[in-house]
Structures are given as C-alpha cells and as structure tokens.
C-alpha cells in the first residue's frame, strides 16, 4: 500500500483491500503491533496487513501466548490489543486468553483467517474443520466470550470492521472478526479511513441530570471516599482519579487490579482494599464506614472483595460504571465513566473541605540484613524486593504466590501492577510481559512468576529475549503448585511438577548472550542477585529464587485458608 501514511490513513487511495482496511484502523487506534501465528487460512490476510505503514507483526510461539500478549499490550497502552490466528486450531488455542480478556474488561480484537466463502458455503471437508460441513462451530464458541462476533462479508466489510472496533472501544471487551481468505483481498472503499473512529460519548441530557444529582449528594458530606477498580485503567482515566485525590476531603482506596492507580505515598491513599483481608485495619474502616462512598469502575468479584467480606452497602454507594452511573435508586444510562469522573472532579472543586489526615498508609516491610547461608523464605524474599524496587517500574505478577506477594508491596511512585486476579490463569504473565515490553519499550518490566505457571508459557521468553527487551524475571521455584497445596491435599501427586534447570533455559532458546542469570537459595545469594539485577540494564536478568514448598506470602495464606474453608463447607453432605 504505497500511498499509506504513518498514521495508517491513506492519502490518495480510493480503494484498499479488506486486510489493509483492518490494519489501517488498528494503526489509527494505536494498536499497530499485532500478535499471532501464520496459518494457511490467514496468509492472504497477513500479506495485505503487512503492507500498511505503521503495522508491526509480532510473531509469538503459540496462539494462547498471542492472546495473553495482546491483553498485556492493551493494558499498558490503555487501548486496544489485537491478534491474528488461523481458523480452528489457531483460534481455539487462543480462546482461553480471549476469555480472560472478557472477564477482565480488556478490549482485544481476535482476528481469524478463515477458509474461503465458497468453501464455507459448500461445506467442504477441509483440514482444521470438524469434517461435518459446519464452519461456524468456533465462531459460535467465540460469541460466548466476546462482546461481538462477526464473519466479515466483502459487501459490508468496512461496516463490519468499524462496528466491531467501536464495540471493543465502547464496552472495553474483546471482539471477534472472522475474515475468509477471499474477503481479505477484496477491494473496498478507503474513504472512511480519512475519519478515525471516535470514542463513544455520553448522553448529554443524562450527564446533566447526573451531574446535578451528584452535586447535591456530595455537598451534604465533609468526606468523600472512593474505591477505584480496574475499569478506570481500561478507560485510561488514571490522571482524572489523581486530580480527584488532590481535592481536600477525599480518601481513595483501590481494588487489587488497580493497585497503582494512585501513588501509595499520596496523602489520600488508603492502599489496596480487600474487605477482611485489607492489610491495614484503619484503611478498611475508612472504606466500610465512609460518609459517602463512590465506587468507580469497580468489579465485585471474590478475589477483589476478600471473598465478599466488604463491609459497605453497595446499594448505598454512588456507582460510576463504564457506561452508566447510579445515585441511590436512580440509574443514569449512557453516562460514561470518563464523564462521570470528570463531573465528580468538578463538583468536588465547588465546596471547600478540610484536608484529610493520612490513614492506613502501610509501612514498607523492612528487609533484615541477609544471613550468609540462611535459607530463603517468602517473607524475606518480598521484604528484600521491597527495598530493591525502583520508581517507574511495571511490576507483573502471575496468579497465586507471585500476585499475592506483590500485592503486599508498597509500590514505588509512578509504578504499575499488572496481573490477572479475576480470570487467574497461571502462565498469563510471561507472554503478557512481551505485550507490556512492546507497548512500553522504554519502561522496565519486573516479572514474578512461579515454576508451575512458567512451565505453561515459558517459550515466550525466547521472543522477549530475541527482540532485545530487558525485563527482570524472578522465577519463584517452590517445587510445584503451592497455592493448591495450601488449599487441599498438599502431598497429592497432582501437586508436583517436573524439575527444570531454569538458569539454562535462555541458552536452550539460543539467547544466552542476551540475559544474565543467577540462582538464589540463600539470603546472601538473593542479595547478590538483586545487586546484579540493579546494575544490569543492557540485558535481561533471570533470577531463580528457591523457596520452601509449603511457604506462602501473608495475603495468600489468609486467602488460601478462606478458599479451603469454603471448599470444605461445599463438600459437606447435607444434613
């Protein structure tokens, strides 16, 4: 596509192919890096997409990893991520990752290269099908885990593509586009590309009514407490939240998926709220007993509420959602989160309030001096990491030991925490780290991942290293599935995994010269490894940290106990 500009918008072309049109739209939306694998049914599509200026192909080692990478990319970009797979075998490999994006409100575009329109119409018994003539099995499966699923037709291709992308933007959910091989190369008008897709806007009348009701509700209170959830990140509204926190009279707590939405050193910060598992009792009380509680982009799931131990009345709170807002019994439909938060910022500025007294700021756990030869445990490891982390870090932590250890850290200013506590798929983070590195290449990522989780997706570390990215990877080797051991049957054979020599993995990937490795089994070895990681900036760093099999961080211990108790109750025979 020779007359394409860097923005993905053609300057003079009157027609483009469907593949070029889709790639151009992705570039315009800031999603020009697309992950995936080639397959014979998507080659025609890929050949068109790669001709678009600003489009970058990011090949991954499998389709599940491509979905995770696109998810991590979208989270760091605060926008859309995209992947391309082939029909059947490829898209089914990716569906778990896309389902996770749906669960956690991440707008990922799953693009499937399909057999030709005529093959579908005739029900040919092609490879990658179920040999029953029905080509829509997998399309129907994706309808269950996406906000929209469309098989693109040449006659309506530009409308089909634009409608799907607008749905992803509007609802912050994944969408599915199936593109037959003949449709991928079909010509379509390019005129629409001269007008970039616009974000959805609020209903003006509803927004005015909401703002009036909000002003009345806020004016009656000297203190306003906000509980901020992950949807604030999806809408890229961190700046507005920080402006709200700067008002006198405001406290702000975050759910664990939004831990870093406000620097934890800020006077208004209450830290991370998880109901009964909130680290500082005063912080929990400030939320549960708030004069006026505002729920902003929250998700009220088990792991985010401390297994539903929140002490506040959700119905009595003001609720600001992605596409609607509620005050008392009145719901204001069509009021988007970006506008309701800005309205709150304006309303808070109208009435003076007394400054808040910092409440519940947890002290960073101080590391004790390493004892030469002393074995490591979880408490010493996380305390040592606390003192090592630097401002401006993207902390990425896999489900289980890693995530709940990281949650108890007091993150340095201007840091992010990337995890997946709702879907909680182990292995998510290594490919998500690839996505994060592609999205923010000048920001260093620090990954914490367990040995069991890493065995699912570690091959994507090869992609990270060969692309020249330099994350620090802490491989927590606790010899199996410690979370499950804590919940039930710790000695069961299914809790075990095979033992790998983790520090040799980069060499097996042909990337030994791109990474520095270390293995820490004692406190002094960990101290040396942390010093090495801080001093090594031009290469990636992989540190294997050997920890006790049954040891776990504080927060995971109490959560596992709660899960175990609930599981025991569920399996008791009825009286």
Coordinates of C-alpha atoms in Angstrom, one line a residue:
X1 CA 0.0 0.0 0.0
X2 CA 2.4 2.6 -1.3
X3 CA 0.3 5.7 -0.5
X4 CA -0.3 4.9 3.2
X5 CA 0.9 7.4 5.8
X6 CA 2.5 6.5 9.1
X7 CA -0.9 7.0 10.8
X8 CA -2.5 4.2 8.8
X9 CA -4.6 6.6 6.8
X10 CA -4.3 6.6 3.0
X11 CA -3.5 9.9 1.5
X12 CA -4.8 9.4 -2.1
X13 CA -6.0 5.8 -2.4
X14 CA -9.7 5.4 -3.4
X15 CA -9.7 1.6 -2.6
X16 CA -7.8 -0.7 -0.3
X17 CA -8.2 -4.4 0.4
X18 CA -10.2 -5.6 3.4
X19 CA -6.9 -6.7 5.1
X20 CA -5.4 -3.2 4.5
X21 CA -8.5 -1.5 5.8
X22 CA -8.4 -3.5 9.0
X23 CA -4.7 -2.9 9.6
X24 CA -5.2 0.8 8.9
X25 CA -7.9 1.0 11.5
X26 CA -5.7 -0.8 14.1
X27 CA -2.8 1.6 13.4
X28 CA -5.2 4.6 13.8
X29 CA -6.3 3.2 17.2
X30 CA -2.8 2.8 18.5
X31 CA -2.8 -1.0 18.1
X32 CA -0.3 -1.3 15.2
X33 CA 1.6 -4.1 16.9
X34 CA -0.4 -7.3 16.2
X35 CA 0.5 -10.7 17.7
X36 CA -0.1 -14.1 16.4
X37 CA 1.0 -17.0 14.2
X38 CA 0.6 -17.6 10.4
X39 CA -1.5 -20.4 9.1
X40 CA -2.7 -21.2 5.6
X41 CA -6.1 -19.7 6.1
X42 CA -4.7 -16.3 7.3
X43 CA -1.8 -15.9 4.9
X44 CA -3.7 -13.9 2.4
X45 CA -5.0 -11.6 5.2
X46 CA -1.5 -11.2 6.6
X47 CA 0.0 -10.4 3.2
X48 CA -2.4 -7.5 3.0
X49 CA -2.0 -6.3 6.6
X50 CA 1.8 -6.1 6.5
X51 CA 1.7 -3.6 3.5
X52 CA 0.3 -0.9 5.8
X53 CA 2.7 1.6 7.2
X54 CA 2.7 1.6 11.0
X55 CA 1.7 -2.1 11.1
X56 CA 4.1 -4.3 13.0
X57 CA 3.8 -8.1 13.1
X58 CA 4.8 -9.6 16.5
X59 CA 5.1 -13.3 16.0
X60 CA 4.6 -15.5 19.1
X61 CA 5.3 -19.1 19.8
X62 CA 1.7 -20.2 20.1
X63 CA -1.8 -18.6 19.9
X64 CA -2.6 -18.7 23.6
X65 CA 0.5 -16.7 24.2
X66 CA -0.5 -14.3 21.4
X67 CA -3.8 -13.7 23.2
X68 CA -2.0 -13.1 26.5
X69 CA 0.5 -10.8 24.8
X70 CA -2.3 -8.8 23.1
X71 CA -4.0 -8.5 26.5
X72 CA -0.9 -7.2 28.2
X73 CA -0.3 -4.8 25.3
X74 CA -3.8 -3.4 25.6
X75 CA -3.5 -2.9 29.4
X76 CA -0.2 -1.0 29.1
X77 CA -1.4 1.1 26.1
X78 CA -4.7 1.7 27.8
X79 CA -6.3 0.8 24.5
X80 CA -6.9 -2.0 22.0
X81 CA -4.7 -5.1 21.5
X82 CA -5.0 -7.4 18.6
X83 CA -4.0 -10.9 17.5
X84 CA -4.4 -12.9 14.3
X85 CA -4.8 -16.7 14.2
X86 CA -5.8 -19.2 11.7
X87 CA -9.1 -21.0 11.6
X88 CA -10.0 -23.8 14.0
X89 CA -6.7 -25.0 15.6
X90 CA -5.3 -21.5 16.0
X91 CA -8.4 -19.7 17.2
X92 CA -9.2 -22.5 19.7
X93 CA -5.7 -22.2 21.1
X94 CA -6.3 -18.5 21.7
X95 CA -9.8 -18.7 23.2
X96 CA -8.7 -19.1 26.8
X97 CA -6.7 -15.9 26.6
X98 CA -9.6 -14.0 24.9
X99 CA -12.0 -15.3 27.6
X100 CA -9.6 -13.9 30.2
X101 CA -9.7 -10.5 28.4
X102 CA -13.5 -10.6 28.5
X103 CA -13.6 -11.5 32.2
X104 CA -11.2 -8.6 33.0
X105 CA -12.7 -5.9 30.6
X106 CA -9.7 -5.8 28.2
X107 CA -10.5 -4.8 24.6
X108 CA -8.7 -7.4 22.5
X109 CA -9.5 -8.0 18.8
X110 CA -9.4 -11.7 17.9
X111 CA -8.9 -11.9 14.1
X112 CA -9.3 -15.3 12.5
X113 CA -8.3 -16.0 8.9
X114 CA -11.0 -18.4 7.6
X115 CA -11.4 -20.7 4.6
X116 CA -12.9 -19.0 1.5
X117 CA -16.5 -18.0 1.3
X118 CA -17.2 -20.7 -1.3
X119 CA -15.6 -23.4 0.9
X120 CA -17.8 -22.4 3.8
X121 CA -20.9 -22.2 1.6
X122 CA -20.2 -25.7 0.1
X123 CA -19.3 -27.3 3.5
X124 CA -16.1 -28.7 2.1
X125 CA -14.3 -31.2 4.3
X126 CA -11.1 -29.2 4.8
X127 CA -8.4 -29.6 7.3
X128 CA -8.8 -27.7 10.6
X129 CA -12.5 -28.4 10.4
X130 CA -14.6 -31.0 12.2
X131 CA -15.3 -32.7 8.9
X132 CA -19.1 -32.1 9.3
X133 CA -19.5 -29.2 6.8
X134 CA -20.3 -26.7 9.6
X135 CA -17.8 -23.9 9.6
X136 CA -19.4 -21.9 12.4
X137 CA -18.6 -24.1 15.5
X138 CA -15.7 -21.9 16.6
X139 CA -17.5 -18.7 15.6
X140 CA -20.3 -19.7 18.0
X141 CA -17.8 -20.5 20.7
X142 CA -16.4 -17.0 20.4
X143 CA -19.8 -15.5 20.7
X144 CA -19.7 -16.7 24.3
X145 CA -16.5 -14.8 25.2
X146 CA -16.7 -11.6 23.1
X147 CA -18.9 -8.5 23.0
X148 CA -19.5 -9.1 19.3
X149 CA -18.6 -11.8 16.8
X150 CA -18.8 -11.2 13.1
X151 CA -17.8 -13.2 10.0
X152 CA -16.9 -10.4 7.6
X153 CA -18.5 -10.2 4.2
X154 CA -16.9 -8.3 1.3
X155 CA -20.1 -6.3 0.6
X156 CA -20.2 -4.9 4.2
X157 CA -16.6 -5.3 5.3
X158 CA -15.9 -1.7 6.3
X159 CA -19.1 -1.5 8.3
X160 CA -18.4 -4.9 9.9
X161 CA -14.9 -3.9 10.9
X162 CA -15.7 -0.5 12.2
X163 CA -18.7 -1.8 14.2
X164 CA -16.6 -4.4 15.9
X165 CA -13.8 -2.0 16.8
X166 CA -16.3 0.6 18.1
X167 CA -17.9 -2.2 20.2
X168 CA -14.5 -3.0 21.7
X169 CA -13.8 0.7 22.4
X170 CA -17.3 1.3 23.9
X171 CA -17.6 -1.8 26.0
X172 CA -13.9 -2.5 26.8
X173 CA -14.4 -6.1 25.9
X174 CA -12.9 -8.4 23.2
X175 CA -14.5 -8.8 19.8
X176 CA -14.1 -11.4 17.1
X177 CA -13.6 -10.9 13.4
X178 CA -13.6 -13.9 11.1
X179 CA -12.2 -13.0 7.6
X180 CA -12.4 -15.5 4.8
X181 CA -9.4 -15.7 2.6
X182 CA -11.2 -14.3 -0.5
X183 CA -12.7 -11.5 1.6
X184 CA -9.2 -10.5 2.9
X185 CA -8.1 -9.5 -0.6
X186 CA -11.4 -8.0 -1.8
X187 CA -11.3 -4.2 -2.6
X188 CA -13.3 -1.8 -0.5
X189 CA -13.6 2.0 -0.5
X190 CA -10.9 3.8 1.5
X191 CA -12.9 7.0 2.2
X192 CA -13.9 6.0 5.7
X193 CA -10.2 5.8 6.8
X194 CA -9.9 9.6 6.4
X195 CA -12.1 9.8 9.6
X196 CA -10.6 8.0 12.5
X197 CA -13.0 6.1 14.8
X198 CA -14.2 8.3 17.7
X199 CA -14.6 7.2 21.2
X200 CA -18.2 6.8 22.5
X201 CA -19.7 9.8 24.2
X202 CA -22.2 10.2 27.0
X203 CA -25.8 11.2 26.5
X204 CA -25.7 14.9 27.1
X205 CA -29.1 15.1 28.9
X206 CA -28.4 12.2 31.2
X207 CA -25.0 13.6 32.0
X208 CA -26.5 16.9 33.0
X209 CA -29.1 15.2 35.2
X210 CA -26.4 13.0 36.8
X211 CA -24.1 16.0 37.5
X212 CA -26.9 17.9 39.3
X213 CA -27.8 14.9 41.4
X214 CA -24.1 14.2 42.1
X215 CA -23.6 17.8 43.3
X216 CA -26.5 17.5 45.7
X217 CA -25.2 14.2 47.1
X218 CA -21.6 15.4 47.5
X219 CA -22.5 18.8 49.0
X220 CA -24.0 17.0 52.0
X221 CA -20.7 15.4 53.1
X222 CA -17.4 16.6 54.5
X223 CA -15.6 13.4 53.5
X224 CA -15.8 11.5 50.2
X225 CA -14.2 8.1 49.9
X226 CA -13.5 6.5 46.6
X227 CA -13.0 2.8 45.9
X228 CA -11.4 2.6 42.4
X229 CA -11.5 -0.6 40.3
X230 CA -9.8 -1.8 37.1
X231 CA -12.2 -0.3 34.7
X232 CA -10.5 3.1 35.4
X233 CA -7.4 1.7 33.8
X234 CA -9.3 0.4 30.8
X235 CA -10.7 3.8 30.2
X236 CA -7.3 5.4 30.7
X237 CA -8.6 7.7 33.5
X238 CA -5.7 7.5 36.0
X239 CA -5.0 11.2 35.6
X240 CA -8.6 12.2 36.5
X241 CA -8.5 9.9 39.5
X242 CA -5.3 11.6 40.7
X243 CA -6.9 15.0 40.2
X244 CA -9.8 13.9 42.4
X245 CA -7.5 12.6 45.0
X246 CA -5.8 16.0 45.2
X247 CA -9.0 17.6 46.5
X248 CA -9.3 18.2 50.2
X249 CA -11.7 15.9 52.0
X250 CA -11.1 12.9 49.7
X251 CA -9.8 9.4 50.6
X252 CA -9.0 6.9 47.8
X253 CA -8.6 3.1 48.0
X254 CA -8.0 0.7 45.1
X255 CA -9.1 -2.8 44.3
X256 CA -6.2 -5.1 43.7
X257 CA -6.5 -4.9 39.9
X258 CA -6.0 -1.1 40.3
X259 CA -3.3 -1.1 43.0
X260 CA -1.2 1.6 41.4
X261 CA -3.9 3.9 40.2
X262 CA -2.7 6.4 42.9
X263 CA 0.8 6.6 44.3
X264 CA 0.7 4.9 47.7
X265 CA 2.6 7.7 49.2
X266 CA -0.2 10.2 48.4
X267 CA -1.9 11.6 51.5
X268 CA -5.4 10.5 50.2
X269 CA -4.3 6.9 49.6
X270 CA -5.8 4.1 51.6
X271 CA -3.9 1.5 49.8
X272 CA -5.5 -1.7 48.5
X273 CA -8.9 -2.7 49.8
X274 CA -9.9 -6.4 50.0
X275 CA -12.6 -6.5 52.7
X276 CA -11.5 -8.5 55.7
X277 CA -8.1 -9.1 54.1
X278 CA -7.2 -5.4 53.8
X279 CA -3.7 -5.1 55.2
X280 CA -4.3 -2.0 57.5
X281 CA -7.5 -2.1 59.6
X282 CA -7.8 1.7 59.6
X283 CA -7.9 1.7 55.8
X284 CA -10.6 -0.9 55.8
X285 CA -12.7 1.1 58.3
X286 CA -12.3 4.2 56.2
X287 CA -14.0 2.4 53.3
X288 CA -16.5 0.4 55.2
X289 CA -17.6 3.3 57.4
X290 CA -17.3 6.1 54.8
X291 CA -19.7 9.0 55.0
X292 CA -20.1 8.9 51.2
X293 CA -18.6 6.1 49.2
X294 CA -18.1 6.3 45.5
X295 CA -17.4 3.1 43.6
X296 CA -15.5 4.0 40.4
X297 CA -15.0 1.2 37.8
X298 CA -15.1 -1.5 40.4
X299 CA -15.6 -5.2 39.9
X300 CA -17.2 -7.0 42.9
X301 CA -15.7 -10.5 42.4
X302 CA -14.5 -12.9 45.1
X303 CA -10.7 -12.2 45.0
X304 CA -11.3 -8.4 44.7
X305 CA -13.6 -8.2 47.7
X306 CA -11.8 -10.6 50.1
X307 CA -14.4 -13.3 49.3
X308 CA -17.3 -10.9 49.6
X309 CA -16.2 -9.6 53.1
X310 CA -16.7 -6.0 52.1
X311 CA -18.4 -4.1 55.0
X312 CA -20.1 -1.4 53.0
X313 CA -23.5 -1.3 51.4
X314 CA -23.1 -1.3 47.7
X315 CA -26.6 -0.1 47.1
X316 CA -26.0 3.0 49.3
X317 CA -22.8 4.0 47.4
X318 CA -22.6 6.1 44.3
X319 CA -21.6 3.8 41.5
X320 CA -19.7 5.0 38.4
X321 CA -19.6 2.3 35.7
X322 CA -18.1 2.1 32.2
X323 CA -21.4 3.0 30.5
X324 CA -23.8 4.1 33.3
X325 CA -23.9 5.8 36.7
X326 CA -26.1 5.3 39.7
X327 CA -27.0 7.5 42.7
X328 CA -29.3 5.9 45.2
X329 CA -32.2 4.3 43.3
X330 CA -31.6 6.3 40.1
X331 CA -29.5 4.9 37.2
X332 CA -28.3 7.3 34.6
X333 CA -27.9 5.3 31.4
X334 CA -25.5 6.5 28.8
X335 CA -23.2 8.3 31.3
X336 CA -19.7 7.0 30.6
X337 CA -17.1 6.6 33.3
X338 CA -14.8 9.3 31.8
X339 CA -17.6 11.9 32.1
X340 CA -18.9 10.8 35.5
X341 CA -15.3 11.0 37.0
X342 CA -14.7 14.4 35.4
X343 CA -18.1 15.6 36.8
X344 CA -17.0 14.4 40.3
X345 CA -13.8 16.3 39.9
X346 CA -15.7 19.5 39.1
X347 CA -18.3 19.0 41.8
X348 CA -15.6 18.5 44.5
X349 CA -14.0 21.7 43.5
X350 CA -17.1 23.8 44.3
X351 CA -17.1 23.3 48.1
X352 CA -14.1 23.7 50.4
X353 CA -13.4 20.8 52.8
X354 CA -10.8 20.2 55.4
X355 CA -7.7 18.3 54.3
X356 CA -7.7 14.6 55.1
X357 CA -5.3 13.0 57.6
X358 CA -3.3 10.2 56.0
X359 CA -4.9 6.9 57.2
X360 CA -3.7 3.4 56.9
X361 CA -0.5 4.1 55.0
X362 CA 1.3 0.7 55.4
X363 CA 5.0 0.9 56.2
X364 CA 7.2 -0.8 53.6
X365 CA 8.3 -4.1 55.1
X366 CA 12.0 -3.6 56.0
X367 CA 14.4 -6.3 54.9
X368 CA 16.6 -7.7 57.6
X369 CA 20.3 -8.0 56.8
X370 CA 21.0 -11.2 54.9
X371 CA 22.4 -14.0 56.9
X372 CA 25.1 -15.9 55.0
X373 CA 23.9 -19.4 54.3
X374 CA 20.4 -18.9 55.7
X375 CA 17.7 -20.4 53.6
X376 CA 15.2 -18.1 51.9
X377 CA 11.5 -17.9 52.7
X378 CA 8.7 -15.9 51.3
X379 CA 8.8 -13.2 54.0
X380 CA 12.5 -12.5 53.5
X381 CA 12.2 -12.6 49.7
X382 CA 9.4 -10.0 49.5
X383 CA 11.0 -7.7 52.1
X384 CA 14.2 -7.7 50.1
X385 CA 12.3 -7.0 46.9
X386 CA 10.5 -4.1 48.6
X387 CA 13.8 -2.3 49.2
X388 CA 15.1 -3.1 45.7
X389 CA 12.2 -1.8 43.5
X390 CA 12.7 1.5 41.8
X391 CA 10.1 4.2 40.9
X392 CA 8.5 3.9 37.4
X393 CA 8.5 0.1 37.3
X394 CA 5.9 -2.1 35.7
X395 CA 5.5 -5.0 38.1
X396 CA 4.0 -8.0 36.5
X397 CA 2.9 -10.9 38.8
X398 CA 1.4 -14.3 37.9
X399 CA -1.7 -15.7 39.7
X400 CA -1.0 -17.3 43.1
X401 CA 2.1 -16.8 45.1
X402 CA 3.5 -14.1 42.9
X403 CA 0.5 -11.9 42.6
X404 CA -0.4 -12.0 46.3
X405 CA 3.1 -11.5 47.3
X406 CA 3.3 -8.4 45.1
X407 CA 0.0 -7.1 46.4
X408 CA 1.5 -6.6 49.8
X409 CA 4.4 -4.5 48.4
X410 CA 4.2 -0.7 48.8
X411 CA 4.9 0.1 45.1
X412 CA 7.3 3.0 44.4
X413 CA 5.8 6.1 42.8
X414 CA 4.8 6.0 39.2
X415 CA 4.7 2.2 39.1
X416 CA 2.1 -0.2 37.7
X417 CA 1.0 -3.6 38.8
X418 CA -0.2 -6.0 36.0
X419 CA -1.9 -9.2 37.0
X420 CA -5.0 -11.2 36.3
X421 CA -6.8 -11.9 39.6
X422 CA -10.3 -12.4 38.2
X423 CA -9.6 -14.9 35.4
X424 CA -6.4 -16.1 37.3
X425 CA -4.9 -18.2 34.5
X426 CA -1.5 -19.4 35.5
X427 CA 1.1 -18.7 32.9
X428 CA -0.5 -15.5 31.7
X429 CA 2.3 -13.2 32.7
X430 CA 5.3 -14.3 30.6
X431 CA 3.5 -13.5 27.3
X432 CA 1.8 -10.5 28.9
X433 CA 5.3 -9.3 29.7
X434 CA 6.1 -9.5 26.0
X435 CA 3.0 -7.4 25.3
X436 CA 4.0 -4.9 28.0
X437 CA 7.5 -4.6 26.6
X438 CA 6.2 -4.0 23.1
X439 CA 3.7 -1.4 24.4
X440 CA 6.2 0.5 26.6
X441 CA 9.7 -0.5 25.5
X442 CA 11.4 2.3 27.5
X443 CA 9.8 1.2 30.8
X444 CA 11.5 -1.7 32.6
X445 CA 9.3 -4.6 33.5
X446 CA 9.8 -6.8 36.6
X447 CA 8.1 -10.2 36.4
X448 CA 7.3 -12.5 39.2
X449 CA 6.2 -16.0 38.1
X450 CA 6.1 -19.4 39.8
X451 CA 7.7 -22.5 38.4
X452 CA 4.4 -24.2 37.7
X453 CA 3.0 -21.2 35.9
X454 CA 6.2 -20.7 33.9
X455 CA 6.1 -24.2 32.5
X456 CA 2.9 -23.4 30.7
X457 CA 4.2 -20.4 28.6
X458 CA 7.9 -20.1 29.2
X459 CA 8.7 -20.4 25.5
X460 CA 7.6 -16.8 25.0
X461 CA 10.7 -15.8 27.0
X462 CA 12.6 -16.7 23.8
X463 CA 10.6 -14.0 21.9
X464 CA 11.3 -11.4 24.6
X465 CA 15.0 -12.1 24.7
X466 CA 15.5 -12.2 20.9
X467 CA 13.6 -8.9 20.5
X468 CA 16.1 -7.3 22.8
X469 CA 13.8 -6.5 25.7
X470 CA 15.4 -6.4 29.1
X471 CA 12.9 -7.3 31.9
X472 CA 14.0 -8.7 35.3
X473 CA 12.4 -12.1 35.8
X474 CA 12.1 -13.7 39.2
X475 CA 11.3 -17.4 38.7
X476 CA 9.9 -18.5 42.1
X477 CA 10.8 -22.2 42.4
X478 CA 8.8 -23.7 45.1
X479 CA 8.6 -27.2 43.6
X480 CA 5.0 -27.3 42.4
X481 CA 1.6 -25.8 42.9
X482 CA 1.9 -24.2 46.2
X483 CA -1.5 -22.4 46.1
X484 CA -3.3 -25.7 45.6
X485 CA -1.2 -27.3 48.3
X486 CA -2.3 -24.6 50.7
X487 CA -6.0 -25.3 49.8
X488 CA -6.2 -29.1 49.9
X489 CA -4.1 -32.3 49.8
X490 CA -0.6 -30.8 49.9
X491 CA 1.2 -34.1 49.3
X492 CA -1.0 -35.3 46.4
X493 CA 0.8 -36.4 43.3
X494 CA -1.1 -33.9 41.2
X495 CA 0.6 -31.0 43.0
X496 CA 4.0 -32.0 41.7
X497 CA 5.8 -30.8 38.6
X498 CA 8.9 -31.9 36.9
X499 CA 12.1 -30.2 37.9
X500 CA 13.8 -27.9 35.3
X501 CA 17.2 -26.2 35.3
X502 CA 15.8 -22.7 34.9
X503 CA 19.0 -20.8 34.5
X504 CA 19.8 -22.9 31.4
X505 CA 16.5 -22.1 29.7
X506 CA 17.9 -19.0 27.9
X507 CA 20.7 -21.0 26.4
X508 CA 18.3 -23.5 25.1
X509 CA 16.5 -20.6 23.5
X510 CA 19.7 -19.5 21.8
X511 CA 19.7 -16.3 23.8
X512 CA 22.4 -16.9 26.4
X513 CA 24.2 -13.7 25.3
X514 CA 21.1 -11.6 25.9
X515 CA 20.5 -12.4 29.5
X516 CA 22.3 -12.6 32.9
X517 CA 21.2 -15.4 35.1
X518 CA 21.5 -16.2 38.8
X519 CA 20.2 -18.7 41.3
X520 CA 19.4 -17.8 44.9
X521 CA 18.9 -20.4 47.5
X522 CA 20.1 -18.3 50.5
X523 CA 19.6 -14.8 51.8
X524 CA 23.1 -13.7 50.8
X525 CA 22.7 -15.2 47.3
X526 CA 19.5 -13.2 46.9
X527 CA 21.2 -10.0 48.0
X528 CA 23.9 -10.6 45.4
X529 CA 21.4 -11.4 42.7
X530 CA 19.4 -8.2 43.4
X531 CA 22.6 -6.1 43.2
X532 CA 23.3 -7.8 39.9
X533 CA 19.8 -7.0 38.6
X534 CA 20.0 -3.4 39.6
X535 CA 23.4 -3.0 37.9
X536 CA 22.5 -4.8 34.7
X537 CA 20.4 -2.6 32.4
X538 CA 21.6 -3.5 28.9
X539 CA 20.4 -7.2 29.2
X540 CA 17.5 -9.1 30.7
X541 CA 18.0 -10.7 34.1
X542 CA 16.6 -14.1 35.1
X543 CA 16.9 -15.0 38.8
X544 CA 15.7 -18.4 40.0
X545 CA 14.6 -18.0 43.6
X546 CA 14.4 -21.3 45.5
X547 CA 11.7 -21.2 48.2
X548 CA 10.1 -23.7 50.6
X549 CA 7.4 -25.9 49.0
X550 CA 4.7 -25.1 51.6
X551 CA 5.6 -21.4 52.3
X552 CA 3.4 -18.6 51.0
X553 CA 3.1 -14.8 51.4
X554 CA 0.9 -13.4 54.1
X555 CA -2.0 -12.4 51.9
X556 CA -2.0 -15.7 50.0
X557 CA -2.0 -17.6 53.3
X558 CA -5.2 -16.0 54.5
X559 CA -6.9 -16.2 51.1
X560 CA -6.0 -19.9 50.8
X561 CA -7.4 -20.6 54.2
X562 CA -10.6 -18.9 53.2
X563 CA -10.8 -20.9 50.0
X564 CA -10.1 -24.1 51.8
X565 CA -12.8 -23.4 54.4
X566 CA -15.3 -22.6 51.6
X567 CA -14.3 -25.8 49.8
X568 CA -14.7 -27.9 52.9
X569 CA -18.2 -26.5 53.5
X570 CA -19.2 -27.1 49.9
X571 CA -18.2 -30.8 50.1
X572 CA -20.0 -31.5 53.4
X573 CA -23.1 -33.7 52.9
X574 CA -26.4 -32.1 53.6
X575 CA -28.0 -32.8 57.0

